[in-house]
């Protein structure tokens, strides 16, 4: 009889915990999905109202692997000169490309990991951007991704009942979250 009572307590505790964590996860996803679409549109309008088409752009990129800098000369939104490139990739940043990147990041969607069939975790993506108040170009863009436990996956509950252990994405993969921060150090109009 005591064993049955103890199992009932564990099941009740697991169900309460699941409901609470599911509610927190849904709220976190909704908050992360909010994107300042009006701010992005206003920044694009300010950028399109500028009086110059040639400029020098200095951009810093930061990731877990380190940071690098590119200094580029832009004419009519095409890279016409690379003055400095300490990154390990071909330079591609123009203000138009930054806007395109920012608008593509604002979906706030969660994707299944490792696959849609075995959706053990959700890969959560978030993006934040700040814009220059006068010219409107993106001054800093931060893009982050992280893995969060998919509480709707039945295997997690089976594990909880079987071994009394809460699941975590670290048990599934060694893949850690990450980030990239792109910061415009300077933008100088050219004659």
PDB file of C-alpha atoms in Angstrom:
ATOM      1  CA  UNK A   1       0.000   0.000   0.000  1.00  0.00           C
ATOM      2  CA  UNK A   2       2.816   2.425   0.852  1.00  0.00           C
ATOM      3  CA  UNK A   3       4.521   1.706  -2.466  1.00  0.00           C
ATOM      4  CA  UNK A   4       1.321   2.634  -4.353  1.00  0.00           C
ATOM      5  CA  UNK A   5       1.017   5.886  -2.378  1.00  0.00           C
ATOM      6  CA  UNK A   6       4.644   6.781  -3.063  1.00  0.00           C
ATOM      7  CA  UNK A   7       4.161   6.173  -6.814  1.00  0.00           C
ATOM      8  CA  UNK A   8       1.082   8.405  -6.783  1.00  0.00           C
ATOM      9  CA  UNK A   9       3.095  11.177  -5.137  1.00  0.00           C
ATOM     10  CA  UNK A  10       5.866  10.824  -7.750  1.00  0.00           C
ATOM     11  CA  UNK A  11       3.367  10.889 -10.620  1.00  0.00           C
ATOM     12  CA  UNK A  12       1.589  13.909  -9.189  1.00  0.00           C
ATOM     13  CA  UNK A  13       4.890  15.703  -8.670  1.00  0.00           C
ATOM     14  CA  UNK A  14       6.038  14.839 -12.207  1.00  0.00           C
ATOM     15  CA  UNK A  15       2.753  16.045 -13.719  1.00  0.00           C
ATOM     16  CA  UNK A  16       2.885  19.325 -11.770  1.00  0.00           C
ATOM     17  CA  UNK A  17       6.491  19.875 -12.739  1.00  0.00           C
ATOM     18  CA  UNK A  18       5.701  19.133 -16.388  1.00  0.00           C
ATOM     19  CA  UNK A  19       2.828  21.615 -16.485  1.00  0.00           C
ATOM     20  CA  UNK A  20       4.936  24.315 -14.823  1.00  0.00           C
ATOM     21  CA  UNK A  21       7.904  23.806 -17.122  1.00  0.00           C
ATOM     22  CA  UNK A  22       5.686  23.675 -20.199  1.00  0.00           C
ATOM     23  CA  UNK A  23       4.081  26.975 -19.206  1.00  0.00           C
ATOM     24  CA  UNK A  24       7.499  28.574 -18.648  1.00  0.00           C
ATOM     25  CA  UNK A  25       8.764  27.239 -21.977  1.00  0.00           C
ATOM     26  CA  UNK A  26       5.765  28.578 -23.884  1.00  0.00           C
ATOM     27  CA  UNK A  27       6.063  31.975 -22.232  1.00  0.00           C
ATOM     28  CA  UNK A  28       9.803  32.119 -22.988  1.00  0.00           C
ATOM     29  CA  UNK A  29       9.168  31.214 -26.636  1.00  0.00           C
ATOM     30  CA  UNK A  30       6.513  33.912 -26.984  1.00  0.00           C
ATOM     31  CA  UNK A  31       8.732  36.566 -25.403  1.00  0.00           C
ATOM     32  CA  UNK A  32      11.672  35.564 -27.626  1.00  0.00           C
ATOM     33  CA  UNK A  33       9.473  35.717 -30.742  1.00  0.00           C
ATOM     34  CA  UNK A  34       8.594  39.374 -30.265  1.00  0.00           C
ATOM     35  CA  UNK A  35      10.451  41.358 -32.914  1.00  0.00           C
ATOM     36  CA  UNK A  36      10.635  45.143 -33.288  1.00  0.00           C
ATOM     37  CA  UNK A  37       9.340  45.107 -36.893  1.00  0.00           C
ATOM     38  CA  UNK A  38       8.338  48.787 -36.662  1.00  0.00           C
ATOM     39  CA  UNK A  39      11.812  49.741 -35.471  1.00  0.00           C
ATOM     40  CA  UNK A  40      13.411  47.815 -38.347  1.00  0.00           C
ATOM     41  CA  UNK A  41      11.117  49.484 -40.910  1.00  0.00           C
ATOM     42  CA  UNK A  42      11.831  52.954 -39.479  1.00  0.00           C
ATOM     43  CA  UNK A  43      15.586  52.258 -39.579  1.00  0.00           C
ATOM     44  CA  UNK A  44      15.347  51.232 -43.252  1.00  0.00           C
ATOM     45  CA  UNK A  45      13.522  54.469 -44.045  1.00  0.00           C
ATOM     46  CA  UNK A  46      16.242  56.518 -42.339  1.00  0.00           C
ATOM     47  CA  UNK A  47      18.941  54.609 -44.249  1.00  0.00           C
ATOM     48  CA  UNK A  48      17.224  55.072 -47.619  1.00  0.00           C
ATOM     49  CA  UNK A  49      16.949  58.839 -46.941  1.00  0.00           C
ATOM     50  CA  UNK A  50      20.735  59.284 -46.675  1.00  0.00           C
ATOM     51  CA  UNK A  51      22.465  61.626 -49.142  1.00  0.00           C
ATOM     52  CA  UNK A  52      25.559  59.509 -49.893  1.00  0.00           C
ATOM     53  CA  UNK A  53      26.056  56.198 -51.686  1.00  0.00           C
ATOM     54  CA  UNK A  54      29.764  55.666 -50.938  1.00  0.00           C
ATOM     55  CA  UNK A  55      31.014  54.858 -47.455  1.00  0.00           C
ATOM     56  CA  UNK A  56      33.704  53.099 -45.452  1.00  0.00           C
ATOM     57  CA  UNK A  57      32.414  50.420 -43.090  1.00  0.00           C
ATOM     58  CA  UNK A  58      34.331  48.876 -40.177  1.00  0.00           C
ATOM     59  CA  UNK A  59      32.658  45.797 -38.677  1.00  0.00           C
ATOM     60  CA  UNK A  60      33.606  43.601 -35.700  1.00  0.00           C
ATOM     61  CA  UNK A  61      32.292  40.043 -35.406  1.00  0.00           C
ATOM     62  CA  UNK A  62      32.358  38.107 -32.135  1.00  0.00           C
ATOM     63  CA  UNK A  63      31.608  34.410 -31.608  1.00  0.00           C
ATOM     64  CA  UNK A  64      32.660  31.770 -29.108  1.00  0.00           C
ATOM     65  CA  UNK A  65      35.634  31.079 -31.365  1.00  0.00           C
ATOM     66  CA  UNK A  66      36.907  34.657 -31.081  1.00  0.00           C
ATOM     67  CA  UNK A  67      36.545  37.991 -32.805  1.00  0.00           C
ATOM     68  CA  UNK A  68      37.616  39.530 -36.076  1.00  0.00           C
ATOM     69  CA  UNK A  69      37.415  42.839 -37.929  1.00  0.00           C
ATOM     70  CA  UNK A  70      36.731  43.885 -41.510  1.00  0.00           C
ATOM     71  CA  UNK A  71      37.155  47.342 -43.027  1.00  0.00           C
ATOM     72  CA  UNK A  72      35.401  47.746 -46.357  1.00  0.00           C
ATOM     73  CA  UNK A  73      34.776  50.428 -48.936  1.00  0.00           C
ATOM     74  CA  UNK A  74      31.222  50.367 -50.284  1.00  0.00           C
ATOM     75  CA  UNK A  75      29.865  52.071 -53.414  1.00  0.00           C
ATOM     76  CA  UNK A  76      26.139  51.823 -54.174  1.00  0.00           C
ATOM     77  CA  UNK A  77      25.843  48.846 -51.770  1.00  0.00           C
ATOM     78  CA  UNK A  78      28.620  46.880 -53.500  1.00  0.00           C
ATOM     79  CA  UNK A  79      31.984  46.123 -51.902  1.00  0.00           C
ATOM     80  CA  UNK A  80      34.596  47.866 -54.064  1.00  0.00           C
ATOM     81  CA  UNK A  81      37.540  47.649 -51.685  1.00  0.00           C
ATOM     82  CA  UNK A  82      38.743  45.531 -48.786  1.00  0.00           C
ATOM     83  CA  UNK A  83      41.039  47.633 -46.628  1.00  0.00           C
ATOM     84  CA  UNK A  84      41.297  45.096 -43.794  1.00  0.00           C
ATOM     85  CA  UNK A  85      40.031  41.535 -43.328  1.00  0.00           C
ATOM     86  CA  UNK A  86      40.990  39.597 -40.206  1.00  0.00           C
ATOM     87  CA  UNK A  87      38.057  37.192 -40.552  1.00  0.00           C
ATOM     88  CA  UNK A  88      38.401  33.750 -42.092  1.00  0.00           C
ATOM     89  CA  UNK A  89      35.671  34.339 -44.666  1.00  0.00           C
ATOM     90  CA  UNK A  90      35.093  36.509 -47.708  1.00  0.00           C
ATOM     91  CA  UNK A  91      33.848  39.986 -46.737  1.00  0.00           C
ATOM     92  CA  UNK A  92      30.139  40.431 -47.386  1.00  0.00           C
ATOM     93  CA  UNK A  93      28.916  43.156 -45.037  1.00  0.00           C
ATOM     94  CA  UNK A  94      27.207  46.178 -46.465  1.00  0.00           C
ATOM     95  CA  UNK A  95      24.415  48.021 -44.705  1.00  0.00           C
ATOM     96  CA  UNK A  96      21.897  46.423 -47.087  1.00  0.00           C
ATOM     97  CA  UNK A  97      23.277  42.966 -46.247  1.00  0.00           C
ATOM     98  CA  UNK A  98      23.047  43.748 -42.533  1.00  0.00           C
ATOM     99  CA  UNK A  99      19.375  44.723 -42.968  1.00  0.00           C
ATOM    100  CA  UNK A 100      18.715  41.522 -44.932  1.00  0.00           C
ATOM    101  CA  UNK A 101      20.383  39.432 -42.241  1.00  0.00           C
ATOM    102  CA  UNK A 102      18.456  41.149 -39.422  1.00  0.00           C
ATOM    103  CA  UNK A 103      15.099  40.704 -41.139  1.00  0.00           C
ATOM    104  CA  UNK A 104      15.818  36.998 -41.696  1.00  0.00           C
ATOM    105  CA  UNK A 105      16.692  36.456 -38.026  1.00  0.00           C
ATOM    106  CA  UNK A 106      13.493  37.855 -36.586  1.00  0.00           C
ATOM    107  CA  UNK A 107      11.423  34.684 -36.881  1.00  0.00           C
ATOM    108  CA  UNK A 108      12.029  33.608 -33.264  1.00  0.00           C
ATOM    109  CA  UNK A 109      11.139  30.044 -34.255  1.00  0.00           C
ATOM    110  CA  UNK A 110      12.020  26.904 -32.355  1.00  0.00           C
ATOM    111  CA  UNK A 111      13.189  23.913 -34.384  1.00  0.00           C
ATOM    112  CA  UNK A 112      13.338  20.270 -33.378  1.00  0.00           C
ATOM    113  CA  UNK A 113      16.701  18.712 -32.559  1.00  0.00           C
ATOM    114  CA  UNK A 114      18.098  16.266 -33.604  1.00  0.00           C
ATOM    115  CA  UNK A 115      15.215  15.779 -36.086  1.00  0.00           C
ATOM    116  CA  UNK A 116      11.480  16.300 -36.502  1.00  0.00           C
ATOM    117  CA  UNK A 117      10.945  12.575 -35.884  1.00  0.00           C
ATOM    118  CA  UNK A 118      12.875  12.451 -32.601  1.00  0.00           C
ATOM    119  CA  UNK A 119      12.210  15.958 -31.298  1.00  0.00           C
ATOM    120  CA  UNK A 120      14.108  15.496 -28.044  1.00  0.00           C
ATOM    121  CA  UNK A 121      15.077  19.163 -27.734  1.00  0.00           C
ATOM    122  CA  UNK A 122      14.132  22.474 -29.280  1.00  0.00           C
ATOM    123  CA  UNK A 123      16.790  24.679 -30.810  1.00  0.00           C
ATOM    124  CA  UNK A 124      15.724  28.179 -29.752  1.00  0.00           C
ATOM    125  CA  UNK A 125      16.919  31.157 -31.789  1.00  0.00           C
ATOM    126  CA  UNK A 126      16.746  34.818 -30.807  1.00  0.00           C
ATOM    127  CA  UNK A 127      17.935  38.051 -32.368  1.00  0.00           C
ATOM    128  CA  UNK A 128      18.298  41.592 -31.093  1.00  0.00           C
ATOM    129  CA  UNK A 129      19.355  44.638 -33.060  1.00  0.00           C
ATOM    130  CA  UNK A 130      20.035  48.282 -32.302  1.00  0.00           C
ATOM    131  CA  UNK A 131      20.030  50.956 -34.978  1.00  0.00           C
ATOM    132  CA  UNK A 132      21.825  54.252 -35.488  1.00  0.00           C
ATOM    133  CA  UNK A 133      19.417  57.065 -34.524  1.00  0.00           C
ATOM    134  CA  UNK A 134      20.428  59.360 -37.426  1.00  0.00           C
ATOM    135  CA  UNK A 135      21.264  57.101 -40.391  1.00  0.00           C
ATOM    136  CA  UNK A 136      19.316  54.009 -39.350  1.00  0.00           C
ATOM    137  CA  UNK A 137      21.974  51.369 -40.129  1.00  0.00           C
ATOM    138  CA  UNK A 138      22.171  48.380 -37.753  1.00  0.00           C
ATOM    139  CA  UNK A 139      24.786  49.322 -35.131  1.00  0.00           C
ATOM    140  CA  UNK A 140      24.786  45.975 -33.366  1.00  0.00           C
ATOM    141  CA  UNK A 141      23.095  42.648 -34.087  1.00  0.00           C
ATOM    142  CA  UNK A 142      23.170  39.784 -31.590  1.00  0.00           C
ATOM    143  CA  UNK A 143      22.028  36.340 -32.716  1.00  0.00           C
ATOM    144  CA  UNK A 144      21.847  33.515 -30.154  1.00  0.00           C
ATOM    145  CA  UNK A 145      20.838  29.869 -30.220  1.00  0.00           C
ATOM    146  CA  UNK A 146      20.420  27.370 -27.436  1.00  0.00           C
ATOM    147  CA  UNK A 147      18.935  23.917 -26.849  1.00  0.00           C
ATOM    148  CA  UNK A 148      15.986  23.497 -24.492  1.00  0.00           C
ATOM    149  CA  UNK A 149      14.306  20.292 -23.409  1.00  0.00           C
ATOM    150  CA  UNK A 150      11.154  19.401 -25.367  1.00  0.00           C
ATOM    151  CA  UNK A 151       8.785  18.511 -22.547  1.00  0.00           C
ATOM    152  CA  UNK A 152       6.305  17.080 -25.052  1.00  0.00           C
ATOM    153  CA  UNK A 153       8.682  14.233 -25.944  1.00  0.00           C
ATOM    154  CA  UNK A 154       7.302  11.036 -24.334  1.00  0.00           C
ATOM    155  CA  UNK A 155      10.755   9.521 -23.816  1.00  0.00           C
ATOM    156  CA  UNK A 156      11.543  12.167 -21.194  1.00  0.00           C
ATOM    157  CA  UNK A 157       8.552  11.169 -19.060  1.00  0.00           C
ATOM    158  CA  UNK A 158       9.368   7.504 -19.380  1.00  0.00           C
ATOM    159  CA  UNK A 159      12.901   8.247 -18.170  1.00  0.00           C
ATOM    160  CA  UNK A 160      11.568  10.309 -15.257  1.00  0.00           C
ATOM    161  CA  UNK A 161       9.307   7.485 -14.117  1.00  0.00           C
ATOM    162  CA  UNK A 162      11.917   4.782 -14.724  1.00  0.00           C
ATOM    163  CA  UNK A 163      15.054   6.322 -13.180  1.00  0.00           C
ATOM    164  CA  UNK A 164      13.639   9.400 -11.396  1.00  0.00           C
ATOM    165  CA  UNK A 165      15.877  11.719 -13.359  1.00  0.00           C
ATOM    166  CA  UNK A 166      14.889  14.891 -15.183  1.00  0.00           C
ATOM    167  CA  UNK A 167      15.930  14.998 -18.832  1.00  0.00           C
ATOM    168  CA  UNK A 168      18.315  17.538 -20.253  1.00  0.00           C
ATOM    169  CA  UNK A 169      19.640  18.300 -23.704  1.00  0.00           C
ATOM    170  CA  UNK A 170      23.181  17.725 -22.453  1.00  0.00           C
ATOM    171  CA  UNK A 171      22.295  14.022 -22.251  1.00  0.00           C
ATOM    172  CA  UNK A 172      21.368  14.080 -25.953  1.00  0.00           C
ATOM    173  CA  UNK A 173      24.226  16.047 -27.433  1.00  0.00           C
ATOM    174  CA  UNK A 174      27.407  17.913 -26.674  1.00  0.00           C
ATOM    175  CA  UNK A 175      26.237  20.692 -28.964  1.00  0.00           C
ATOM    176  CA  UNK A 176      26.218  23.869 -26.933  1.00  0.00           C
ATOM    177  CA  UNK A 177      24.431  27.094 -27.595  1.00  0.00           C
ATOM    178  CA  UNK A 178      26.226  29.818 -29.404  1.00  0.00           C
ATOM    179  CA  UNK A 179      26.084  33.389 -30.564  1.00  0.00           C
ATOM    180  CA  UNK A 180      27.344  35.872 -33.097  1.00  0.00           C
ATOM    181  CA  UNK A 181      27.524  39.585 -32.444  1.00  0.00           C
ATOM    182  CA  UNK A 182      28.095  41.873 -35.415  1.00  0.00           C
ATOM    183  CA  UNK A 183      28.917  45.458 -34.449  1.00  0.00           C
ATOM    184  CA  UNK A 184      29.441  48.386 -36.775  1.00  0.00           C
ATOM    185  CA  UNK A 185      32.482  50.146 -35.324  1.00  0.00           C
ATOM    186  CA  UNK A 186      32.263  53.034 -37.766  1.00  0.00           C
ATOM    187  CA  UNK A 187      30.500  54.121 -40.916  1.00  0.00           C
ATOM    188  CA  UNK A 188      32.134  57.046 -42.729  1.00  0.00           C
ATOM    189  CA  UNK A 189      30.579  58.688 -45.798  1.00  0.00           C
ATOM    190  CA  UNK A 190      33.009  59.084 -48.704  1.00  0.00           C
ATOM    191  CA  UNK A 191      32.986  61.742 -51.438  1.00  0.00           C
TER     192      UNK A 191
END
